[in-house]
Coordinates of C-alpha atoms in Angstrom, one line a residue:
Chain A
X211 CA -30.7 54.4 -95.8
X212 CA -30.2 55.2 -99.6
X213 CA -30.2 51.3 -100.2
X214 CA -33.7 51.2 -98.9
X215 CA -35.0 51.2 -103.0
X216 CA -34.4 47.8 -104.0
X217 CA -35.0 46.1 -107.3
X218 CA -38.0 44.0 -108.0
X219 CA -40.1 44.2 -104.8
X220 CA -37.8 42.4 -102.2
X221 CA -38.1 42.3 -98.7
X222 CA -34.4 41.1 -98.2
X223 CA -31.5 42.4 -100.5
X224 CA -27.7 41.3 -99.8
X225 CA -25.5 43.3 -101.6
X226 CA -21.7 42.4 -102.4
X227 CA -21.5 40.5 -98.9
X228 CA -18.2 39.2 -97.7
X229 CA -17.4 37.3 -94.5
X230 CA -14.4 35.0 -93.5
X231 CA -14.2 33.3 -90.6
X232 CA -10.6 32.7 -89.6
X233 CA -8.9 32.6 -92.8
X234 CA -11.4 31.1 -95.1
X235 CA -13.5 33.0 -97.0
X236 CA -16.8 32.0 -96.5
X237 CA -18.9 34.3 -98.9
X238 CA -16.6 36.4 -101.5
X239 CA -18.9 39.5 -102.8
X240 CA -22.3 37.7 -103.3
X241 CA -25.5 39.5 -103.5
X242 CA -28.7 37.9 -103.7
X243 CA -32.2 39.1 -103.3
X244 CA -35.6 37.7 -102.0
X245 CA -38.8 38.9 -102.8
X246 CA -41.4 39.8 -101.0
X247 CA -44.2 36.3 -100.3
X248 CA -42.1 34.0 -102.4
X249 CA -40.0 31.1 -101.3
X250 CA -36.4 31.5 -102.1
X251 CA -33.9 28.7 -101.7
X252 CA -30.0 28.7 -101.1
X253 CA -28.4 25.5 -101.8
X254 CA -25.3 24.4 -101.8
X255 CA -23.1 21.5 -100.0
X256 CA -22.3 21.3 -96.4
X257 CA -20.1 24.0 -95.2
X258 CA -20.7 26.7 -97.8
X259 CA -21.9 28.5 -94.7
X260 CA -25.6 28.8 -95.7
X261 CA -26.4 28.7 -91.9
X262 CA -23.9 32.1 -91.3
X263 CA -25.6 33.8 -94.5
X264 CA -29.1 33.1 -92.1
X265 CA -26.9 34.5 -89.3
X266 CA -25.5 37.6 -91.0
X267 CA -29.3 38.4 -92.3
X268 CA -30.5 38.4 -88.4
X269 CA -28.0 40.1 -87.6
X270 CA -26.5 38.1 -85.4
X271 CA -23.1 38.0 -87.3
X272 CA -21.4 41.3 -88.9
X273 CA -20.2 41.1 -92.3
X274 CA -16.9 42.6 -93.6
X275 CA -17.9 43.9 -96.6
X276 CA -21.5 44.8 -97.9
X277 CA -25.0 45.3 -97.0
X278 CA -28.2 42.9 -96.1
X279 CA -30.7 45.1 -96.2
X280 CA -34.8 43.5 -94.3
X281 CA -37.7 46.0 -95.2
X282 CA -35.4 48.6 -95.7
X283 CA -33.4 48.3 -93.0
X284 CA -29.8 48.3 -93.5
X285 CA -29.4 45.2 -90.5
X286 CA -25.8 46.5 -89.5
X287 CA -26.6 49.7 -88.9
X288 CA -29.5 49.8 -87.0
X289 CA -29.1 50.3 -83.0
X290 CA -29.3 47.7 -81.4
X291 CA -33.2 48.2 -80.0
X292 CA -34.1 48.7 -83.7
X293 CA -32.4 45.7 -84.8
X294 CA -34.8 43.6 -81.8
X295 CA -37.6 45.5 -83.1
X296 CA -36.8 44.3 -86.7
X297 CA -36.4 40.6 -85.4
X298 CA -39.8 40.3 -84.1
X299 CA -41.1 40.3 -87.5
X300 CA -37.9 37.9 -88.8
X301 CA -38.6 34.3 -87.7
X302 CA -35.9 31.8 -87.7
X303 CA -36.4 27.8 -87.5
X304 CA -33.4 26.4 -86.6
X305 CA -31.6 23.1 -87.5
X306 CA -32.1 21.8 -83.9
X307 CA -35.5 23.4 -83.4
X308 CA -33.6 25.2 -80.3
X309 CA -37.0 24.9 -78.1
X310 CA -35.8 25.5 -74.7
X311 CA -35.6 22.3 -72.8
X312 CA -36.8 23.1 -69.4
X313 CA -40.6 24.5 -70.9
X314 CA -42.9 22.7 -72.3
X315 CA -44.6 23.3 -75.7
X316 CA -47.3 24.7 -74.7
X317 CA -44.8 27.1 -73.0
X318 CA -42.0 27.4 -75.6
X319 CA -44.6 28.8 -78.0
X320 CA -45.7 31.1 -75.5
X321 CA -42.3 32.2 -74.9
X322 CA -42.4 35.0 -77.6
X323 CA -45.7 36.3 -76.9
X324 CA -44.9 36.6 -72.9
X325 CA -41.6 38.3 -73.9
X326 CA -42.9 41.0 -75.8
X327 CA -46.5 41.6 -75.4
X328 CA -48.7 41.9 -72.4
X329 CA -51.4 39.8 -73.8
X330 CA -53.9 38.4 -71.0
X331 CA -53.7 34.5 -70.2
X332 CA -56.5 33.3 -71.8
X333 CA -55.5 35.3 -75.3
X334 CA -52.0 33.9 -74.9
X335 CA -53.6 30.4 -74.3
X336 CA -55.9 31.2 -77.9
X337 CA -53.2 32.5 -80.0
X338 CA -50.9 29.1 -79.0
X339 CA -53.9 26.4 -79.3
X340 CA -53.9 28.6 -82.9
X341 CA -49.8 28.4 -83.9
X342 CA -50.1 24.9 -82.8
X343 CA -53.3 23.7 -84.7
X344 CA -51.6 25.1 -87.8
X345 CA -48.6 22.3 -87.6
X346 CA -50.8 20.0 -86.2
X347 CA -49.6 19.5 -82.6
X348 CA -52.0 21.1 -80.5
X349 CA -52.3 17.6 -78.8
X350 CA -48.8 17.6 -78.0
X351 CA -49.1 21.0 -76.1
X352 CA -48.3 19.7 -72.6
X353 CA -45.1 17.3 -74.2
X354 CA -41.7 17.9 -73.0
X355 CA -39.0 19.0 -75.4
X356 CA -37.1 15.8 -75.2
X357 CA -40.3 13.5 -75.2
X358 CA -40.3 15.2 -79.0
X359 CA -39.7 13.6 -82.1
X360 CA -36.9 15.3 -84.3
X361 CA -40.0 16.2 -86.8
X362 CA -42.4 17.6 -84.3
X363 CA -39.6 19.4 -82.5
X364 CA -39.3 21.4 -85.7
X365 CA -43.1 21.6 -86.1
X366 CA -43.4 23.6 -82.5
X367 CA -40.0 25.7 -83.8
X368 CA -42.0 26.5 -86.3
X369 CA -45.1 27.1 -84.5
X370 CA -42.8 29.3 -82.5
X371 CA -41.4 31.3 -84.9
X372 CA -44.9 32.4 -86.2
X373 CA -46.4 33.2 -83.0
X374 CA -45.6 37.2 -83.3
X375 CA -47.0 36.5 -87.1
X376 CA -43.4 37.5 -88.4
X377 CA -43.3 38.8 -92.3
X378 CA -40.7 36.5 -93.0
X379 CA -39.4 33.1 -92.0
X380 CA -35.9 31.9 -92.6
X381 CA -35.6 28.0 -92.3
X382 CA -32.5 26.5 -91.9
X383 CA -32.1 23.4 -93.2
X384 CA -35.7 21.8 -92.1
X385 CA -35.4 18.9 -93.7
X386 CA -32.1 17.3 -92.8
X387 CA -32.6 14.2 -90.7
X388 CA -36.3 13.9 -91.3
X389 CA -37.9 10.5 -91.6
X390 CA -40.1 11.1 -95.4
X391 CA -43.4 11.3 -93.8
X392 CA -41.9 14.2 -91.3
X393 CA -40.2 15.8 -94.5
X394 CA -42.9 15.7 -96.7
X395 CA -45.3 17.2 -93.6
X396 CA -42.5 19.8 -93.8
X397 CA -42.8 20.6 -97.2
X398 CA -46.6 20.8 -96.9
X399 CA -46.5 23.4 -94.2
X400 CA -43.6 25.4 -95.5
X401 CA -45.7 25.9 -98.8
X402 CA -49.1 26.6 -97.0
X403 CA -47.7 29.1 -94.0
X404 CA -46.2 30.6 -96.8
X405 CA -49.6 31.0 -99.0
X406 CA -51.8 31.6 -96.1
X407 CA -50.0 34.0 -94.1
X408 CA -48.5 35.8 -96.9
X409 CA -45.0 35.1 -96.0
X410 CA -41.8 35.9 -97.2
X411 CA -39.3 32.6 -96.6
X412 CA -35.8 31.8 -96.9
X413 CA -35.1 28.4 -96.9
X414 CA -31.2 27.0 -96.9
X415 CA -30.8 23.5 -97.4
X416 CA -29.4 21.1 -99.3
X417 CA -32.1 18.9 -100.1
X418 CA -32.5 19.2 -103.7
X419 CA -36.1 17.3 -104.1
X420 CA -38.1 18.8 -101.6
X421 CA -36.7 22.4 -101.9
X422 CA -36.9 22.3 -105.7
X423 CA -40.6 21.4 -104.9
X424 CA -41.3 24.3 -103.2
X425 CA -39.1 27.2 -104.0
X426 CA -40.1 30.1 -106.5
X427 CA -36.2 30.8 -107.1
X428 CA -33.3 29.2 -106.2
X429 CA -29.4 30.2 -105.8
X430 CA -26.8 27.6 -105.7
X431 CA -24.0 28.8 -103.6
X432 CA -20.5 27.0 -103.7
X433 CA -16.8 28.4 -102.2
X434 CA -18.2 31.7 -101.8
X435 CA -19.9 32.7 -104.7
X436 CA -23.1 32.1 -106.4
X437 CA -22.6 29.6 -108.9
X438 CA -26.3 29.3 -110.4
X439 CA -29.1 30.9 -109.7
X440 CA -32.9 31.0 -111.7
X441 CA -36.1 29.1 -110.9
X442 CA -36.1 25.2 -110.1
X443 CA -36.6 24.6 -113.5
X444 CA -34.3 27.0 -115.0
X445 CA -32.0 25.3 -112.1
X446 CA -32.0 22.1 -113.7
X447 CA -31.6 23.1 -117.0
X448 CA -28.9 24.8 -115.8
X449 CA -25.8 24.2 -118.0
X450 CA -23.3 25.1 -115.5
X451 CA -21.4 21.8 -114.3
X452 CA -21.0 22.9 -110.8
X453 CA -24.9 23.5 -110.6
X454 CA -25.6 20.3 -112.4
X455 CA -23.3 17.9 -110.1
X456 CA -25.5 19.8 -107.3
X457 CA -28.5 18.7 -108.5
X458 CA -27.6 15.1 -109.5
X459 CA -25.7 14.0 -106.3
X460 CA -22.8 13.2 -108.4
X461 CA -19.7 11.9 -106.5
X462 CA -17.3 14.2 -108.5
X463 CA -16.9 16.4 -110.7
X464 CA -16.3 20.4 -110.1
X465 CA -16.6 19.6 -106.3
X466 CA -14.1 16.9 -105.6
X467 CA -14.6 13.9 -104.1
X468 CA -11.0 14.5 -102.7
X469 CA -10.3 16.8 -99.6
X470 CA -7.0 18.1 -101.6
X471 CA -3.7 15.9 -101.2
X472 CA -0.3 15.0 -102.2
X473 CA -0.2 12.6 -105.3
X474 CA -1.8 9.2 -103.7
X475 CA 1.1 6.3 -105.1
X476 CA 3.5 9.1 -103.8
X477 CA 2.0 8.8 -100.3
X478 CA 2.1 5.3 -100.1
X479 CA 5.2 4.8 -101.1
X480 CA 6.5 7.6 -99.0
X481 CA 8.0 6.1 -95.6
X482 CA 6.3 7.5 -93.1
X483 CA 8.5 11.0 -93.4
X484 CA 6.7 14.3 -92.2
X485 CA 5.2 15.5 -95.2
Chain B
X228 CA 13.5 30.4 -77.7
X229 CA 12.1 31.8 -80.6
X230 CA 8.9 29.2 -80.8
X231 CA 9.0 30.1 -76.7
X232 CA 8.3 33.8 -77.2
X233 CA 6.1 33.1 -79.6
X234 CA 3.7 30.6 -77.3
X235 CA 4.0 33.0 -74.7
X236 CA 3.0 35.7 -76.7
X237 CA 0.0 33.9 -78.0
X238 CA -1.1 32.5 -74.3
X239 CA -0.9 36.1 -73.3
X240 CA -2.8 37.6 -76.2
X241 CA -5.5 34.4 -75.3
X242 CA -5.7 35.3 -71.8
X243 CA -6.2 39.1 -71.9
X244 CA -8.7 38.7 -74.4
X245 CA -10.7 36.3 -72.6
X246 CA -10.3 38.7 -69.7
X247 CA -11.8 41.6 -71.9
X248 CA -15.0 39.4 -73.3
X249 CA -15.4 38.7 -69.7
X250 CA -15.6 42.1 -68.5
X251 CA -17.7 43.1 -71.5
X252 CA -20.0 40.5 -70.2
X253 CA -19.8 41.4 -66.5
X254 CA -21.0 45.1 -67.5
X255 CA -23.4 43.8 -70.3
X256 CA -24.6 41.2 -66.8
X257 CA -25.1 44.0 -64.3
X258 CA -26.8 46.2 -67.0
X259 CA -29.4 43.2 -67.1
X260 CA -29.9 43.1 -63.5
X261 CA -32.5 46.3 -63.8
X262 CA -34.5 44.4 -65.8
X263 CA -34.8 41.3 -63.4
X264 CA -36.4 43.5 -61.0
X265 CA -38.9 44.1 -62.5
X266 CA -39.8 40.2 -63.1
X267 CA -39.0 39.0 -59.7
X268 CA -40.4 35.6 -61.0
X269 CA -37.3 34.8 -62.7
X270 CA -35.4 35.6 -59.8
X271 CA -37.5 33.4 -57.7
X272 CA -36.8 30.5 -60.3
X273 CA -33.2 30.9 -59.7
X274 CA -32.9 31.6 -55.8
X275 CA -34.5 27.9 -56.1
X276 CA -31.7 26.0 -58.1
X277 CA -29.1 28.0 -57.3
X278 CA -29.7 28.8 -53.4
X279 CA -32.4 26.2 -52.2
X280 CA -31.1 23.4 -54.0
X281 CA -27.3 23.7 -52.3
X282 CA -28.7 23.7 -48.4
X283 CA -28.5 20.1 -48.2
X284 CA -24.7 19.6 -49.3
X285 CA -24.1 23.2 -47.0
X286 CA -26.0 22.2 -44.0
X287 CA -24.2 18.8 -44.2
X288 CA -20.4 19.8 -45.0
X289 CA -21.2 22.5 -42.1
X290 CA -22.5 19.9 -39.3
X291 CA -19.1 18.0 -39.8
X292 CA -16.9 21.1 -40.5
X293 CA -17.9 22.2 -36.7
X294 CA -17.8 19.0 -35.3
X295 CA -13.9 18.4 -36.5
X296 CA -13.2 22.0 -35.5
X297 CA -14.9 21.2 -32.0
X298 CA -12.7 17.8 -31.8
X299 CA -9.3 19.2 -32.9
X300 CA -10.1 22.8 -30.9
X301 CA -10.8 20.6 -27.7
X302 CA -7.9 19.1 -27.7
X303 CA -5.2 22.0 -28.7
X304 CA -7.5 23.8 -26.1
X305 CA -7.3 21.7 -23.2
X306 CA -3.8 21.7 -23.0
X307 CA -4.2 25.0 -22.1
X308 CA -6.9 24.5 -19.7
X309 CA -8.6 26.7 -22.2
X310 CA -11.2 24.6 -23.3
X311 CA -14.4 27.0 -22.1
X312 CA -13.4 28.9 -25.5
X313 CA -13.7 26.4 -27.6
X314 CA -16.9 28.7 -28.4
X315 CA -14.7 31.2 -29.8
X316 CA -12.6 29.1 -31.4
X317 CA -15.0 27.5 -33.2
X318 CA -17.6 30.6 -34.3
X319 CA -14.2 32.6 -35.3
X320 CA -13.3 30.0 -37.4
X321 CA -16.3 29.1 -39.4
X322 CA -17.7 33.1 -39.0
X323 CA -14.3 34.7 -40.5
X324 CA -13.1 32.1 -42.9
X325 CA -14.5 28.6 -43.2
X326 CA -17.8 29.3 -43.3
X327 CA -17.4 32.0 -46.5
X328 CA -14.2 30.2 -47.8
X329 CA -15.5 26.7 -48.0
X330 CA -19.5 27.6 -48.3
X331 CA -18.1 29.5 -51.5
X332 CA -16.2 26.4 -52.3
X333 CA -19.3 23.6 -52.1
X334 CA -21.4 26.7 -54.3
X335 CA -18.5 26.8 -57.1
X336 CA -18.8 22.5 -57.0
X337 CA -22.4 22.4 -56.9
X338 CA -24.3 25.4 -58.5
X339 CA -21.1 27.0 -60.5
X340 CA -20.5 23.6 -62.5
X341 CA -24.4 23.0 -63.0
X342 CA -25.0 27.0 -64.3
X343 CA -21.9 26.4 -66.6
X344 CA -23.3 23.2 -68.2
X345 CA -26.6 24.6 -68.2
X346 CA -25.3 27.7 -69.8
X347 CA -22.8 25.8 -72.4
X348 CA -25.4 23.4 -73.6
X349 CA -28.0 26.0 -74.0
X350 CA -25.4 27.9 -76.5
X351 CA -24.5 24.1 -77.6
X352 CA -28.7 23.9 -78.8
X353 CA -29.1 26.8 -80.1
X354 CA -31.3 28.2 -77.4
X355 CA -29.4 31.0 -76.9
X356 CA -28.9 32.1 -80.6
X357 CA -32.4 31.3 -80.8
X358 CA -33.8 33.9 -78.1
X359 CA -31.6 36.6 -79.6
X360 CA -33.6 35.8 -83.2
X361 CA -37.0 36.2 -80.9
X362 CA -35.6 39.3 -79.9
X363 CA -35.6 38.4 -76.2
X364 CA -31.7 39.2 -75.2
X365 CA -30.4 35.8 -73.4
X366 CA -28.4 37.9 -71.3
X367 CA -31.2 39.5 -69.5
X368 CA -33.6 36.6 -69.4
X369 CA -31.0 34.1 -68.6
X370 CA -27.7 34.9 -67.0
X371 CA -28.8 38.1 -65.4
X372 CA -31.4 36.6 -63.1
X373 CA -28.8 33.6 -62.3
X374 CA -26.2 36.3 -61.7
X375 CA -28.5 37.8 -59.4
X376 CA -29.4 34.7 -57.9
X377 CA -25.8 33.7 -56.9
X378 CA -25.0 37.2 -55.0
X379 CA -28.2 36.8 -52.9
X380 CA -27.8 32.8 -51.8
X381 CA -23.4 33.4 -51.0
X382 CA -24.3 35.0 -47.8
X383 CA -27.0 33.1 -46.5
X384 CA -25.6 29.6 -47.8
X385 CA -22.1 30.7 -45.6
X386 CA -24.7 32.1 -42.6
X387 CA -26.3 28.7 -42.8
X388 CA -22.6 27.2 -42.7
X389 CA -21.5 28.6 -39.9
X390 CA -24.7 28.2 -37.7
X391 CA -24.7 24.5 -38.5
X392 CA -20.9 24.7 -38.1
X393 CA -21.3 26.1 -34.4
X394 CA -23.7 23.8 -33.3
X395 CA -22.0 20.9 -34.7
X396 CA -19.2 22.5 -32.6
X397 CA -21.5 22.7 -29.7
X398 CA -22.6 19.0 -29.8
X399 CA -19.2 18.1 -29.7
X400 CA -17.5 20.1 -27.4
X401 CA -20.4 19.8 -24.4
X402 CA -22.6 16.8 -25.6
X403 CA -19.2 14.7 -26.0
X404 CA -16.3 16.0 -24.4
X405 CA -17.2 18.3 -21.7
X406 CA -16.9 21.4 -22.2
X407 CA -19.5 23.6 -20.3
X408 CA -22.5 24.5 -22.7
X409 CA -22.9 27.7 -20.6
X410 CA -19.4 28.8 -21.4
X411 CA -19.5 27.5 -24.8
X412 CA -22.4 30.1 -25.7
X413 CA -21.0 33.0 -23.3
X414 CA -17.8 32.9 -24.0
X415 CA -18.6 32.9 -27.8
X416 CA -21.1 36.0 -27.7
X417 CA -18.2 38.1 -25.2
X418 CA -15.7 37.8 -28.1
X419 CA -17.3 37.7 -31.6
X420 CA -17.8 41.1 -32.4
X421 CA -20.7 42.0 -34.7
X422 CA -18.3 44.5 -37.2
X423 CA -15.3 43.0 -36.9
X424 CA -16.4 39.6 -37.7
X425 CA -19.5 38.9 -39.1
X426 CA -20.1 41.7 -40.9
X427 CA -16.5 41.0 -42.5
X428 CA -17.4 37.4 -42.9
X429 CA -20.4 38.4 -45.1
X430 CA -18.5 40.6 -47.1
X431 CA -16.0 38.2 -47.9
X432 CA -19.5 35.9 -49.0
X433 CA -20.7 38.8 -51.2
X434 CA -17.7 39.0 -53.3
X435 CA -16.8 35.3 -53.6
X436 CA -20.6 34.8 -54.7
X437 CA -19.9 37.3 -57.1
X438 CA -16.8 36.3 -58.6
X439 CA -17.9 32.7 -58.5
X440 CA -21.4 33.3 -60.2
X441 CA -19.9 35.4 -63.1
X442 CA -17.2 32.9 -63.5
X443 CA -19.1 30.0 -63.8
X444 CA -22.2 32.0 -66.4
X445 CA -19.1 33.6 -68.1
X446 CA -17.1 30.2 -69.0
X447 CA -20.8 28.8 -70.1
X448 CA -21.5 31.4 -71.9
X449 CA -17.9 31.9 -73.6
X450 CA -18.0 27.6 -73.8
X451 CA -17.2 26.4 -77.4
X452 CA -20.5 24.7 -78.2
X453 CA -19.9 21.0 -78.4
X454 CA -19.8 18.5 -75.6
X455 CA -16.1 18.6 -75.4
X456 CA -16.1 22.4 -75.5
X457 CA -18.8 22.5 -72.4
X458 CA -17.1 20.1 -70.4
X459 CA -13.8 21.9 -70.1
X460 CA -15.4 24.9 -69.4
X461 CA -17.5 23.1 -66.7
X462 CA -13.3 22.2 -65.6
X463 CA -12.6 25.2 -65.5
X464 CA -15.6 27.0 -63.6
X465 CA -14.5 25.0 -60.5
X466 CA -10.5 25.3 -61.1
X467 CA -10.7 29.1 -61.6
X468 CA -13.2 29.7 -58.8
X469 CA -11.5 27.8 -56.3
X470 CA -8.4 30.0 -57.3
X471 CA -10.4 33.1 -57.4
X472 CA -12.0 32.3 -54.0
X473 CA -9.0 31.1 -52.0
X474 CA -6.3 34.2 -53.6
X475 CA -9.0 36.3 -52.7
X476 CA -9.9 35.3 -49.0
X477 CA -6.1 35.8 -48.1
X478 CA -6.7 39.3 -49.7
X479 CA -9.5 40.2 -48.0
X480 CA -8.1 38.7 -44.4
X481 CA -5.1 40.7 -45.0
X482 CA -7.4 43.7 -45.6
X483 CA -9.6 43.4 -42.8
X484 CA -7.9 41.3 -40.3
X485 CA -4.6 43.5 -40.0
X486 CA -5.1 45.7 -37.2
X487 CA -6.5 43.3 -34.8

């Protein structure tokens, strides 16, 4: 554990990760660090594998090169009791919400408090009314999973994921698919849970506006590597044209518009012969 | 021949690993099963879908199983002037084979497909990725209590079988064609042997519940997570038990049927 000393106070450190799947190279040497109670954001398009960097933090996924170390653990080297141990104080909001279907709310935000502590009834009944006031669905407690809205299934995820009042939360991608009212309730809780609980959260996504909003410090990840990094307004001052086409939503530019191919007049022309 | 070699090559490579992850899982499976003693609630919550839930489409396949075998025994039987063991016939039949062979069969149909749908959608949603990031291992909370489940219903889904079997046997053989209910009962408790056949019979229930069950949780849990992905593997739970079940009865027949 001599990489337990980290730079500037963070809770999660990823040092010269690397990690293919199949033959692509998904991350190529990055390392990134989040400090302790701020937001930090990774951006980047679809497919930069900002989900499997969430993956590889829980330790769900094994890197081929490098460290990720959470509260000075070193995540791949802890046995595999530790490594539970460590992921009761990591929540994870997924993109789905992944409640399980055949509870109820009231029961999926439970879940984690039956599992690991032996907490009487009527405590367990307190501590949920709690998670679930603080997203603002205690009403909904007796709902069904699929009787949920896509923004209130994430609500009780999240509710969920703080009901063993973890130290950090990663969210991945929590506002894709959300109607504006549901995204900008998002927002609004992300920032608070953050303040009040004193959190430490990770959000990937790739919606610049709202995570620009919130985030203390942002990386911009494309093919691998991170290709800007700094707070949101250091982000958009950024004078890197990979970070700037991010930002803008511009059709091309560094990123192509074009999944690679043969010359196009060539193509057409060609007759039909296997290219 | 070279692109041949190569495809076989790969097919083999494909299956042997499959068949490590799914040991690796059986063991990482039976490990879990400690832990579902001591919640016998989760148990419970399986012996319900997986057992309780298949006595309708058991008791029913059983009732006409019997009554076909009392039909078709009568009348092979008779010719003989041997139709007072029609008993026999009929409780060997559905005791030593059909009642664990085809009980197993209806289980891999009706609780193997539904565990490896329920299993492949649950990785498909995340719910399973998402219990191992609450620190609750889906292996023990979920497929160990199934696995569990499946070994303890096998036997007594093929006891029920073969009861209802016998006395859809019985209905036939006396209530329709004759035969005399006193020697349809005597006759069948004279020649069934306790050891030799009904303890065999459950034995051969026990191990197709086993290989069906971790089949079935095995190709949901190993399922590539879309609907596609799930679906196949839902194929394949009842091709590959139905295999499984029928290469192993003639196995275990060989095994314990030999010296009689």
């Amino acid at each position: 554990m001599n990489n337990s000393v980290s730079p500037h106070n963070s809770l999660v450190s990823v040092k010269n990760l690397s990690f293919s799947r199949g033959n692509k190279k998904i991350f190529n040497d990055i390392s990134l660090e989040f400090e302790r109670g701020k937001i930090t954001a990774i951006m980047g398009p679809s497919g930069t594998g900002k989900t499997t960097l969430l993956k590889l933090i829980g330790g769900q996924l094994l890197p081929e090169q490098g460290f990720i170390n959470v509260d000075g653990n070193d995540v791949h080297r802890l046995r595999r009791s530790d490594l539970f141990d460590l992921r009761k104080r990591m929540g994870m909001l997924f993109q789905s919400g992944a409640l399980l279907t055949d509870m109820n709310v009231f029961d999926n935000v439970a879940f984690p408090l039956r599992e690991h502590t032996k907490l009487p009834e009527s405590m367990i009944r307190t501590l949920v009314l709690m998670k679930l006031q603080a997203v603002g669905l205690r009403g909904a407690r007796n709902l069904m999973p699929n009787e949920l809205s896509g923004g209130m299934a994430r609500r009780i995820a999240l509710a969920r994921a703080i009901a063993l009042d973890p130290m950090m939360i990663m969210y991945d991608e929590p506002f894709t698919g959300q109607d504006p009212i549901s995204k900008g309730a998002l927002v609004h809780l992300i920032k608070s849970l953050n303040t009040i609980l004193g959190l430490t959260s990770i959000i990937v996504s790739h919606d610049v506006q709202e995570t620009a909003a919130i985030a203390d410090y942002i990386y911009v990840l494309s093919d691998g590597k991170v290709v800007g990094q700094g707070t949101p307004k250091e982000i958009e001052q950024s004078d890197s044209d990979w970070v700037q086409q991010f930002m803008t939503g511009a059709a091309d530019g560094p990123a192509h518009f074009h999944y690679p191919a043969r010359d196009y007049v060539d193509d057409l022309l060609s007759t039909g012969k296997r290219y | 021949m070279i692109e041949f070699l190569q495809h076989l090559g790969k097919e083999t490579h494909t299956s042997f690993t499959k068949l490590g992850r799914g040991t690796y899982f059986l063991l990482q499976t039976l490990n879990g099963i400690v832990s579902v003693v001591t919640r016998p609630r989760l148990l419970i919550n399986q012996l319900y879908s997986v057992g309780v839930l298949s006595f309708l489409i058991i008791t029913i396949s059983g009732l006409f199983v019997g009554m076909v075998l009392g039909l078709q025994g009568y009348y092979i039987l008779s010719d003989f002037g041997a139709d007072e063991t029609l008993g026999v016939m009929v409780a060997a039949s559905l005791v030593r084979e059909l009642g664990p062979v085809v009980s197993a069969l209806l289980f891999a149909g009706r609780a193997g497909s539904a565990l490896t749908a329920e299993i492949g959608l649950m990785k498909a949603t995340e719910q399973l990725s998402g219990m191992e990031m609450m620190a609750v291992d889906p292996i023990k909370r979920i497929i160990s209590p199934r696995f569990l489940a499946g070994i303890i219903s096998m036997p007594l889904l093929a006891a029920l079988f073969s009861a209802v079997g016998i006395i859809g046997g019985q209905i036939i053989g006396s209530g329709l064609l004759g035969v005399d209910e006193g020697a349809y009962w005597s006759q069948m408790q004279a020649k069934i042997d306790f050891q030799d056949d009904i303890i065999n019979g459950i034995i051969k229930s026990l191990v197709f519940g086993f290989v069906a069950s971790w089949i079935a949780l095995f190709e949901g849990y190993d399922a590539i997570p879309t609907s596609e992905g799930v679906s196949r593997a839902t194929t394949r739970t009842v091709v590959n038990s139905a295999f499984s079940i029928l290469g192993l009865d003639f196995i275990l027949t060989a095994l314990m049927f030999g010296d009689n």
